[in-house]
């Protein structure tokens, strides 16, 4: 009976050793999967960040072009307005001077 008991204990020890090996392999596999998932997530974040930075750079470039166009149009409009004012003032200068003199010389008691 002791030989049979000894072999039973030996079988249990081997089964326990096999179970430990299986558990250790499962832990290692899980840890490797976690590392792989982290690396994949970091790669995805990197790609997304690059994509968004490129998208922002394009947006910024378009906005800059539009800003410059708008600024140039505004400058041209201001120049036209100044020319119009100068033209109007040269045309109406004599008339304004005559009216101002008329008001100054028209003394009422």
Short mmCIF file of N, CA, C and O in Angstrom, two decimals:
data_model
loop_
_atom_site.label_atom_id
_atom_site.label_comp_id
_atom_site.label_asym_id
_atom_site.label_seq_id
_atom_site.Cartn_x
_atom_site.Cartn_y
_atom_site.Cartn_z
N UNK A 1 0.81 -1.18 0.00
CA UNK A 1 0.00 0.00 0.00
C UNK A 1 0.86 1.25 0.00
O UNK A 1 0.45 2.24 -0.56
N UNK A 2 2.00 1.17 0.62
CA UNK A 2 2.85 2.35 0.65
C UNK A 2 3.40 2.65 -0.72
O UNK A 2 3.60 3.81 -1.08
N UNK A 3 3.63 1.66 -1.55
CA UNK A 3 4.10 1.90 -2.91
C UNK A 3 3.01 2.57 -3.71
O UNK A 3 3.26 3.45 -4.53
N UNK A 4 1.79 2.10 -3.47
CA UNK A 4 0.67 2.70 -4.18
C UNK A 4 0.42 4.11 -3.67
O UNK A 4 0.16 5.01 -4.45
N UNK A 5 0.51 4.36 -2.43
CA UNK A 5 0.35 5.68 -1.83
C UNK A 5 1.44 6.61 -2.29
O UNK A 5 1.21 7.78 -2.55
N UNK A 6 2.67 6.07 -2.38
CA UNK A 6 3.80 6.86 -2.83
C UNK A 6 3.62 7.28 -4.29
O UNK A 6 3.90 8.42 -4.66
N UNK A 7 3.15 6.36 -5.11
CA UNK A 7 2.95 6.71 -6.52
C UNK A 7 1.78 7.68 -6.67
O UNK A 7 1.78 8.54 -7.54
N UNK A 8 0.78 7.59 -5.81
CA UNK A 8 -0.35 8.54 -5.83
C UNK A 8 0.12 9.94 -5.45
O UNK A 8 -0.27 10.94 -6.06
N UNK A 9 0.97 10.00 -4.43
CA UNK A 9 1.52 11.29 -4.00
C UNK A 9 2.39 11.86 -5.12
O UNK A 9 2.35 13.05 -5.42
N UNK A 10 3.17 10.96 -5.74
CA UNK A 10 4.03 11.39 -6.84
C UNK A 10 3.18 11.93 -7.99
O UNK A 10 3.52 12.96 -8.58
N UNK A 11 2.08 11.28 -8.28
CA UNK A 11 1.16 11.76 -9.34
C UNK A 11 0.58 13.13 -8.98
O UNK A 11 0.48 14.02 -9.83
N UNK A 12 0.20 13.28 -7.72
CA UNK A 12 -0.34 14.58 -7.28
C UNK A 12 0.71 15.68 -7.37
O UNK A 12 0.42 16.80 -7.81
N UNK A 13 1.95 15.38 -7.01
CA UNK A 13 3.03 16.38 -7.10
C UNK A 13 3.30 16.76 -8.56
O UNK A 13 3.49 17.94 -8.88
N UNK A 14 3.28 15.76 -9.43
CA UNK A 14 3.48 16.06 -10.85
C UNK A 14 2.32 16.88 -11.41
O UNK A 14 2.52 17.80 -12.21
N UNK A 15 1.10 16.54 -11.01
CA UNK A 15 -0.08 17.28 -11.46
C UNK A 15 -0.01 18.72 -10.95
O UNK A 15 -0.33 19.68 -11.69
N UNK A 16 0.43 18.89 -9.72
CA UNK A 16 0.56 20.23 -9.15
C UNK A 16 1.62 21.03 -9.91
O UNK A 16 1.44 22.20 -10.21
N UNK A 17 2.74 20.36 -10.24
CA UNK A 17 3.81 21.01 -11.00
C UNK A 17 3.31 21.41 -12.39
O UNK A 17 3.57 22.53 -12.85
N UNK A 18 2.57 20.52 -13.03
CA UNK A 18 2.00 20.83 -14.35
C UNK A 18 1.02 22.01 -14.25
O UNK A 18 1.00 22.90 -15.11
N UNK A 19 0.23 22.02 -13.21
CA UNK A 19 -0.74 23.11 -13.01
C UNK A 19 -0.01 24.44 -12.81
O UNK A 19 -0.42 25.48 -13.36
N UNK A 20 1.08 24.42 -12.02
CA UNK A 20 1.86 25.64 -11.82
C UNK A 20 2.44 26.14 -13.14
O UNK A 20 2.45 27.33 -13.41
N UNK A 21 2.94 25.19 -13.95
CA UNK A 21 3.48 25.58 -15.26
C UNK A 21 2.41 26.20 -16.14
O UNK A 21 2.64 27.20 -16.82
N UNK A 22 1.23 25.61 -16.12
CA UNK A 22 0.11 26.15 -16.92
C UNK A 22 -0.27 27.54 -16.44
O UNK A 22 -0.46 28.47 -17.24
N UNK A 23 -0.36 27.72 -15.13
CA UNK A 23 -0.71 29.03 -14.56
C UNK A 23 0.37 30.05 -14.90
O UNK A 23 0.08 31.19 -15.28
N UNK A 24 1.64 29.67 -14.81
CA UNK A 24 2.74 30.59 -15.12
C UNK A 24 2.71 30.98 -16.59
O UNK A 24 2.90 32.15 -16.93
N UNK A 25 2.46 30.02 -17.47
CA UNK A 25 2.36 30.32 -18.90
C UNK A 25 1.20 31.28 -19.17
O UNK A 25 1.30 32.19 -19.97
N UNK A 26 0.08 31.05 -18.47
CA UNK A 26 -1.09 31.93 -18.63
C UNK A 26 -0.76 33.34 -18.15
O UNK A 26 -1.14 34.34 -18.80
N UNK A 27 -0.03 33.47 -17.05
CA UNK A 27 0.37 34.79 -16.56
C UNK A 27 1.28 35.48 -17.56
O UNK A 27 1.12 36.67 -17.85
N UNK A 28 2.25 34.73 -18.04
CA UNK A 28 3.18 35.31 -19.02
C UNK A 28 2.43 35.75 -20.28
O UNK A 28 2.71 36.81 -20.83
N UNK A 29 1.52 34.92 -20.72
CA UNK A 29 0.73 35.26 -21.91
C UNK A 29 -0.09 36.53 -21.66
O UNK A 29 -0.13 37.43 -22.50
N UNK A 30 -0.73 36.59 -20.48
CA UNK A 30 -1.52 37.77 -20.13
C UNK A 30 -0.65 39.02 -20.08
O UNK A 30 -1.01 40.08 -20.61
N UNK A 31 0.52 38.92 -19.45
CA UNK A 31 1.43 40.06 -19.38
C UNK A 31 1.89 40.49 -20.77
O UNK A 31 1.97 41.69 -21.07
N UNK A 32 2.19 39.51 -21.62
CA UNK A 32 2.61 39.84 -22.98
C UNK A 32 1.48 40.52 -23.74
O UNK A 32 1.70 41.49 -24.47
N UNK A 33 0.26 40.04 -23.57
CA UNK A 33 -0.90 40.66 -24.23
C UNK A 33 -1.10 42.09 -23.73
O UNK A 33 -1.42 42.99 -24.50
N UNK A 34 -0.90 42.33 -22.43
CA UNK A 34 -1.02 43.68 -21.88
C UNK A 34 0.05 44.60 -22.48
O UNK A 34 -0.24 45.74 -22.85
N UNK A 35 1.29 44.09 -22.58
CA UNK A 35 2.36 44.89 -23.18
C UNK A 35 2.04 45.21 -24.63
O UNK A 35 2.21 46.34 -25.09
N UNK A 36 1.57 44.19 -25.36
CA UNK A 36 1.21 44.40 -26.76
C UNK A 36 0.08 45.42 -26.90
O UNK A 36 0.11 46.27 -27.78
N UNK A 37 -0.91 45.32 -26.02
CA UNK A 37 -2.04 46.25 -26.06
C UNK A 37 -1.57 47.67 -25.76
O UNK A 37 -2.00 48.63 -26.41
N UNK A 38 -0.67 47.83 -24.78
CA UNK A 38 -0.14 49.16 -24.46
C UNK A 38 0.63 49.74 -25.65
O UNK A 38 0.47 50.91 -26.00
N UNK A 39 1.48 48.90 -26.24
CA UNK A 39 2.25 49.36 -27.40
C UNK A 39 1.34 49.74 -28.56
O UNK A 39 1.56 50.76 -29.23
N UNK A 40 0.32 48.93 -28.79
CA UNK A 40 -0.62 49.22 -29.87
C UNK A 40 -1.38 50.52 -29.58
O UNK A 40 -1.57 51.35 -30.47
N UNK A 41 -1.80 50.69 -28.34
CA UNK A 41 -2.51 51.92 -27.96
C UNK A 41 -1.60 53.13 -28.11
O UNK A 41 -2.02 54.18 -28.61
N UNK A 42 -0.35 53.01 -27.69
CA UNK A 42 0.59 54.12 -27.83
C UNK A 42 0.81 54.45 -29.30
O UNK A 42 0.86 55.63 -29.68
N UNK A 43 0.90 53.43 -30.13
CA UNK A 43 1.06 53.64 -31.57
C UNK A 43 -0.17 54.35 -32.15
O UNK A 43 -0.04 55.28 -32.95
N UNK A 44 -1.37 53.89 -31.74
CA UNK A 44 -2.60 54.53 -32.21
C UNK A 44 -2.67 55.99 -31.78
O UNK A 44 -3.06 56.86 -32.56
N UNK A 45 -2.29 56.26 -30.54
CA UNK A 45 -2.30 57.64 -30.04
C UNK A 45 -1.32 58.49 -30.84
O UNK A 45 -1.62 59.63 -31.21
N UNK A 46 -0.15 57.93 -31.12
CA UNK A 46 0.86 58.64 -31.89
C UNK A 46 0.34 58.99 -33.30
O UNK A 46 0.49 60.11 -33.77
N UNK A 47 -0.28 58.00 -33.94
CA UNK A 47 -0.83 58.24 -35.28
C UNK A 47 -1.94 59.28 -35.25
O UNK A 47 -1.99 60.16 -36.10
N UNK A 48 -2.82 59.18 -34.26
CA UNK A 48 -3.93 60.14 -34.16
C UNK A 48 -3.40 61.55 -33.88
O UNK A 48 -3.89 62.52 -34.47
N UNK A 49 -2.40 61.65 -33.02
CA UNK A 49 -1.81 62.95 -32.72
C UNK A 49 -1.19 63.55 -33.97
O UNK A 49 -1.39 64.74 -34.26
N UNK A 50 -0.47 62.76 -34.73
CA UNK A 50 0.15 63.22 -35.97
C UNK A 50 -0.93 63.68 -36.96
O UNK A 50 -0.82 64.73 -37.58
N UNK A 51 -1.99 62.88 -37.08
CA UNK A 51 -3.09 63.22 -37.98
C UNK A 51 -3.71 64.56 -37.59
O UNK A 51 -3.94 65.43 -38.44
N UNK A 52 -3.97 64.74 -36.30
CA UNK A 52 -4.60 65.98 -35.83
C UNK A 52 -3.66 67.18 -36.00
O UNK A 52 -4.10 68.28 -36.33
N UNK A 53 -2.36 66.97 -35.77
CA UNK A 53 -1.41 68.07 -35.96
C UNK A 53 -1.36 68.48 -37.43
O UNK A 53 -1.33 69.67 -37.74
N UNK A 54 -1.35 67.50 -38.32
CA UNK A 54 -1.36 67.80 -39.75
C UNK A 54 -2.64 68.52 -40.15
O UNK A 54 -2.62 69.49 -40.91
N UNK A 55 -3.76 68.05 -39.61
CA UNK A 55 -5.05 68.67 -39.90
C UNK A 55 -5.05 70.13 -39.41
O UNK A 55 -5.53 71.03 -40.11
N UNK A 56 -4.52 70.36 -38.22
CA UNK A 56 -4.47 71.71 -37.68
C UNK A 56 -3.56 72.61 -38.51
O UNK A 56 -3.88 73.78 -38.75
N UNK A 57 -2.43 72.05 -38.96
CA UNK A 57 -1.50 72.84 -39.78
C UNK A 57 -2.17 73.26 -41.08
O UNK A 57 -2.02 74.41 -41.52
N UNK A 58 -2.93 72.36 -41.70
CA UNK A 58 -3.66 72.70 -42.93
C UNK A 58 -4.70 73.77 -42.64
O UNK A 58 -4.85 74.72 -43.41
N UNK A 59 -5.42 73.62 -41.54
CA UNK A 59 -6.44 74.60 -41.17
C UNK A 59 -5.80 75.97 -40.93
O UNK A 59 -6.30 76.99 -41.39
N UNK A 60 -4.68 75.95 -40.21
CA UNK A 60 -3.98 77.20 -39.91
C UNK A 60 -3.48 77.87 -41.19
O UNK A 60 -3.57 79.09 -41.34
N UNK A 61 -3.00 77.06 -42.13
CA UNK A 61 -2.51 77.60 -43.40
C UNK A 61 -3.66 78.22 -44.20
O UNK A 61 -3.52 79.33 -44.72
N UNK A 62 -4.78 77.53 -44.24
CA UNK A 62 -5.96 78.08 -44.94
C UNK A 62 -6.44 79.36 -44.29
O UNK A 62 -6.79 80.33 -44.98
N UNK A 63 -6.47 79.37 -42.97
CA UNK A 63 -6.91 80.57 -42.25
C UNK A 63 -5.95 81.72 -42.51
O UNK A 63 -6.39 82.87 -42.67
N UNK A 64 -4.68 81.43 -42.58
CA UNK A 64 -3.68 82.47 -42.83
C UNK A 64 -3.89 83.07 -44.22
O UNK A 64 -3.83 84.29 -44.39
N UNK A 65 -4.13 82.21 -45.19
CA UNK A 65 -4.37 82.69 -46.56
C UNK A 65 -5.61 83.56 -46.59
O UNK A 65 -5.61 84.66 -47.19
N UNK A 66 -6.68 83.11 -45.95
CA UNK A 66 -7.92 83.89 -45.92
C UNK A 66 -7.72 85.22 -45.20
O UNK A 66 -8.24 86.26 -45.63
N UNK A 67 -6.95 85.20 -44.12
CA UNK A 67 -6.68 86.42 -43.37
C UNK A 67 -5.93 87.42 -44.24
O UNK A 67 -6.26 88.61 -44.26
N UNK A 68 -4.92 86.93 -44.97
CA UNK A 68 -4.14 87.81 -45.83
C UNK A 68 -5.00 88.39 -46.94
O UNK A 68 -4.88 89.57 -47.27
N UNK A 69 -5.88 87.57 -47.52
CA UNK A 69 -6.77 88.04 -48.56
C UNK A 69 -7.71 89.12 -48.01
O UNK A 69 -7.92 90.16 -48.64
N UNK A 70 -8.26 88.86 -46.85
CA UNK A 70 -9.17 89.80 -46.22
C UNK A 70 -8.45 91.11 -45.90
O UNK A 70 -8.99 92.21 -46.11
N UNK A 71 -7.23 91.00 -45.40
CA UNK A 71 -6.45 92.19 -45.07
C UNK A 71 -6.17 93.01 -46.33
O UNK A 71 -6.30 94.24 -46.32
N UNK A 72 -5.82 92.34 -47.42
CA UNK A 72 -5.54 93.04 -48.68
C UNK A 72 -6.79 93.73 -49.21
O UNK A 72 -6.74 94.87 -49.67
N UNK A 73 -7.93 93.04 -49.14
CA UNK A 73 -9.19 93.64 -49.59
C UNK A 73 -9.53 94.86 -48.75
O UNK A 73 -9.98 95.88 -49.28
N UNK A 74 -9.31 94.78 -47.45
CA UNK A 74 -9.59 95.91 -46.56
C UNK A 74 -8.69 97.09 -46.90
O UNK A 74 -9.15 98.24 -46.94
N UNK A 75 -7.42 96.83 -47.16
CA UNK A 75 -6.50 97.90 -47.52
C UNK A 75 -6.94 98.58 -48.81
O UNK A 75 -6.92 99.81 -48.91
N UNK A 76 -7.33 97.78 -49.79
CA UNK A 76 -7.79 98.34 -51.06
C UNK A 76 -9.04 99.18 -50.86
O UNK A 76 -9.20 100.25 -51.46
N UNK A 77 -9.94 98.71 -50.02
CA UNK A 77 -11.17 99.45 -49.74
C UNK A 77 -10.86 100.78 -49.06
O UNK A 77 -11.45 101.82 -49.39
N UNK A 78 -9.93 100.78 -48.11
CA UNK A 78 -9.55 102.01 -47.41
C UNK A 78 -8.92 103.00 -48.40
O UNK A 78 -9.22 104.20 -48.37
N UNK A 79 -8.07 102.49 -49.28
CA UNK A 79 -7.44 103.36 -50.29
C UNK A 79 -8.51 103.99 -51.17
O UNK A 79 -8.47 105.19 -51.46
N UNK A 80 -9.49 103.21 -51.60
CA UNK A 80 -10.58 103.73 -52.43
C UNK A 80 -11.37 104.81 -51.67
O UNK A 80 -11.72 105.84 -52.24
N UNK A 81 -11.64 104.54 -50.39
CA UNK A 81 -12.39 105.51 -49.59
C UNK A 81 -11.61 106.82 -49.44
O UNK A 81 -12.18 107.91 -49.54
N UNK A 82 -10.30 106.71 -49.20
CA UNK A 82 -9.46 107.91 -49.06
C UNK A 82 -9.44 108.69 -50.37
O UNK A 82 -9.57 109.92 -50.37
N UNK A 83 -9.31 107.99 -51.48
CA UNK A 83 -9.33 108.65 -52.78
C UNK A 83 -10.67 109.33 -53.03
O UNK A 83 -10.72 110.46 -53.54
N UNK A 84 -11.75 108.67 -52.63
CA UNK A 84 -13.08 109.25 -52.79
C UNK A 84 -13.23 110.52 -51.94
O UNK A 84 -13.76 111.53 -52.40
N UNK A 85 -12.73 110.47 -50.71
CA UNK A 85 -12.80 111.64 -49.83
C UNK A 85 -11.97 112.79 -50.40
O UNK A 85 -12.42 113.94 -50.41
N UNK A 86 -10.78 112.48 -50.89
CA UNK A 86 -9.93 113.51 -51.48
C UNK A 86 -10.60 114.11 -52.71
O UNK A 86 -10.60 115.33 -52.90
N UNK A 87 -11.20 113.26 -53.52
CA UNK A 87 -11.88 113.73 -54.73
C UNK A 87 -13.06 114.62 -54.37
O UNK A 87 -13.24 115.71 -54.92
N UNK A 88 -13.86 114.15 -53.41
CA UNK A 88 -15.02 114.95 -52.97
C UNK A 88 -14.57 116.27 -52.36
O UNK A 88 -15.20 117.32 -52.60
N UNK A 89 -13.49 116.24 -51.57
CA UNK A 89 -13.05 117.47 -50.92
C UNK A 89 -12.51 118.46 -51.95
O UNK A 89 -12.72 119.67 -51.83
N UNK A 90 -11.83 117.98 -52.97
CA UNK A 90 -11.31 118.91 -53.98
C UNK A 90 -12.45 119.48 -54.82
O UNK A 90 -12.40 120.65 -55.22
N UNK A 91 -13.48 118.69 -55.07
CA UNK A 91 -14.62 119.18 -55.85
C UNK A 91 -15.44 120.18 -55.05
O UNK A 91 -15.89 121.21 -55.57
N UNK A 92 -15.63 119.90 -53.77
CA UNK A 92 -16.52 120.72 -52.96
C UNK A 92 -15.79 121.75 -52.10
O UNK A 92 -16.44 122.47 -51.33
N UNK A 93 -14.48 121.84 -52.19
CA UNK A 93 -13.72 122.75 -51.34
C UNK A 93 -14.15 124.20 -51.54
O UNK A 93 -14.38 124.93 -50.56
N UNK A 94 -14.28 124.64 -52.77
CA UNK A 94 -14.67 126.03 -53.05
C UNK A 94 -16.07 126.30 -52.51
O UNK A 94 -16.32 127.37 -51.94
N UNK A 95 -16.96 125.36 -52.71
CA UNK A 95 -18.34 125.53 -52.24
C UNK A 95 -18.38 125.64 -50.71
O UNK A 95 -19.08 126.49 -50.16
N UNK A 96 -17.63 124.80 -50.02
CA UNK A 96 -17.60 124.82 -48.55
C UNK A 96 -17.01 126.14 -48.06
O UNK A 96 -17.53 126.75 -47.12
N UNK A 97 -15.93 126.60 -48.68
CA UNK A 97 -15.30 127.86 -48.27
C UNK A 97 -16.30 129.01 -48.46
O UNK A 97 -16.43 129.88 -47.58
N UNK A 98 -17.00 129.01 -49.60
CA UNK A 98 -17.99 130.07 -49.83
C UNK A 98 -19.09 130.04 -48.78
O UNK A 98 -19.50 131.09 -48.27
N UNK A 99 -19.57 128.87 -48.42
CA UNK A 99 -20.64 128.77 -47.43
C UNK A 99 -20.15 129.19 -46.05
O UNK A 99 -20.87 129.85 -45.30
N UNK A 100 -18.93 128.79 -45.68
CA UNK A 100 -18.38 129.18 -44.38
C UNK A 100 -18.20 130.69 -44.33
O UNK A 100 -18.56 131.34 -43.32
N UNK A 101 -17.67 131.30 -45.40
CA UNK A 101 -17.51 132.74 -45.43
C UNK A 101 -18.86 133.45 -45.37
O UNK A 101 -19.00 134.48 -44.70
N UNK A 102 -19.85 132.91 -46.06
CA UNK A 102 -21.18 133.51 -46.05
C UNK A 102 -21.75 133.49 -44.62
O UNK A 102 -22.35 134.48 -44.18
N UNK A 103 -21.55 132.39 -43.91
CA UNK A 103 -22.05 132.32 -42.54
C UNK A 103 -21.30 133.27 -41.62
O UNK A 103 -21.88 133.89 -40.72
N UNK A 104 -20.01 133.41 -41.81
CA UNK A 104 -19.21 134.30 -40.98
C UNK A 104 -19.53 135.78 -41.26
O UNK A 104 -19.50 136.60 -40.35
N UNK A 105 -19.79 136.08 -42.51
CA UNK A 105 -20.03 137.46 -42.87
C UNK A 105 -21.48 137.90 -42.68
O UNK A 105 -21.77 139.09 -42.68
N UNK A 106 -22.36 136.94 -42.52
CA UNK A 106 -23.77 137.25 -42.31
C UNK A 106 -24.00 137.54 -40.82
O UNK A 106 -24.20 136.65 -40.03
N UNK A 107 -23.92 138.78 -40.48
CA UNK A 107 -24.07 139.21 -39.09
C UNK A 107 -25.52 139.55 -38.87
O UNK A 107 -26.11 140.38 -39.58
N UNK A 108 -26.10 138.96 -37.87
CA UNK A 108 -27.51 139.22 -37.55
C UNK A 108 -27.56 139.89 -36.19
O UNK A 108 -26.83 139.55 -35.28
N UNK A 109 -28.47 140.89 -36.14
CA UNK A 109 -28.62 141.64 -34.88
C UNK A 109 -29.84 141.20 -34.17
O UNK A 109 -30.87 140.95 -34.53
#
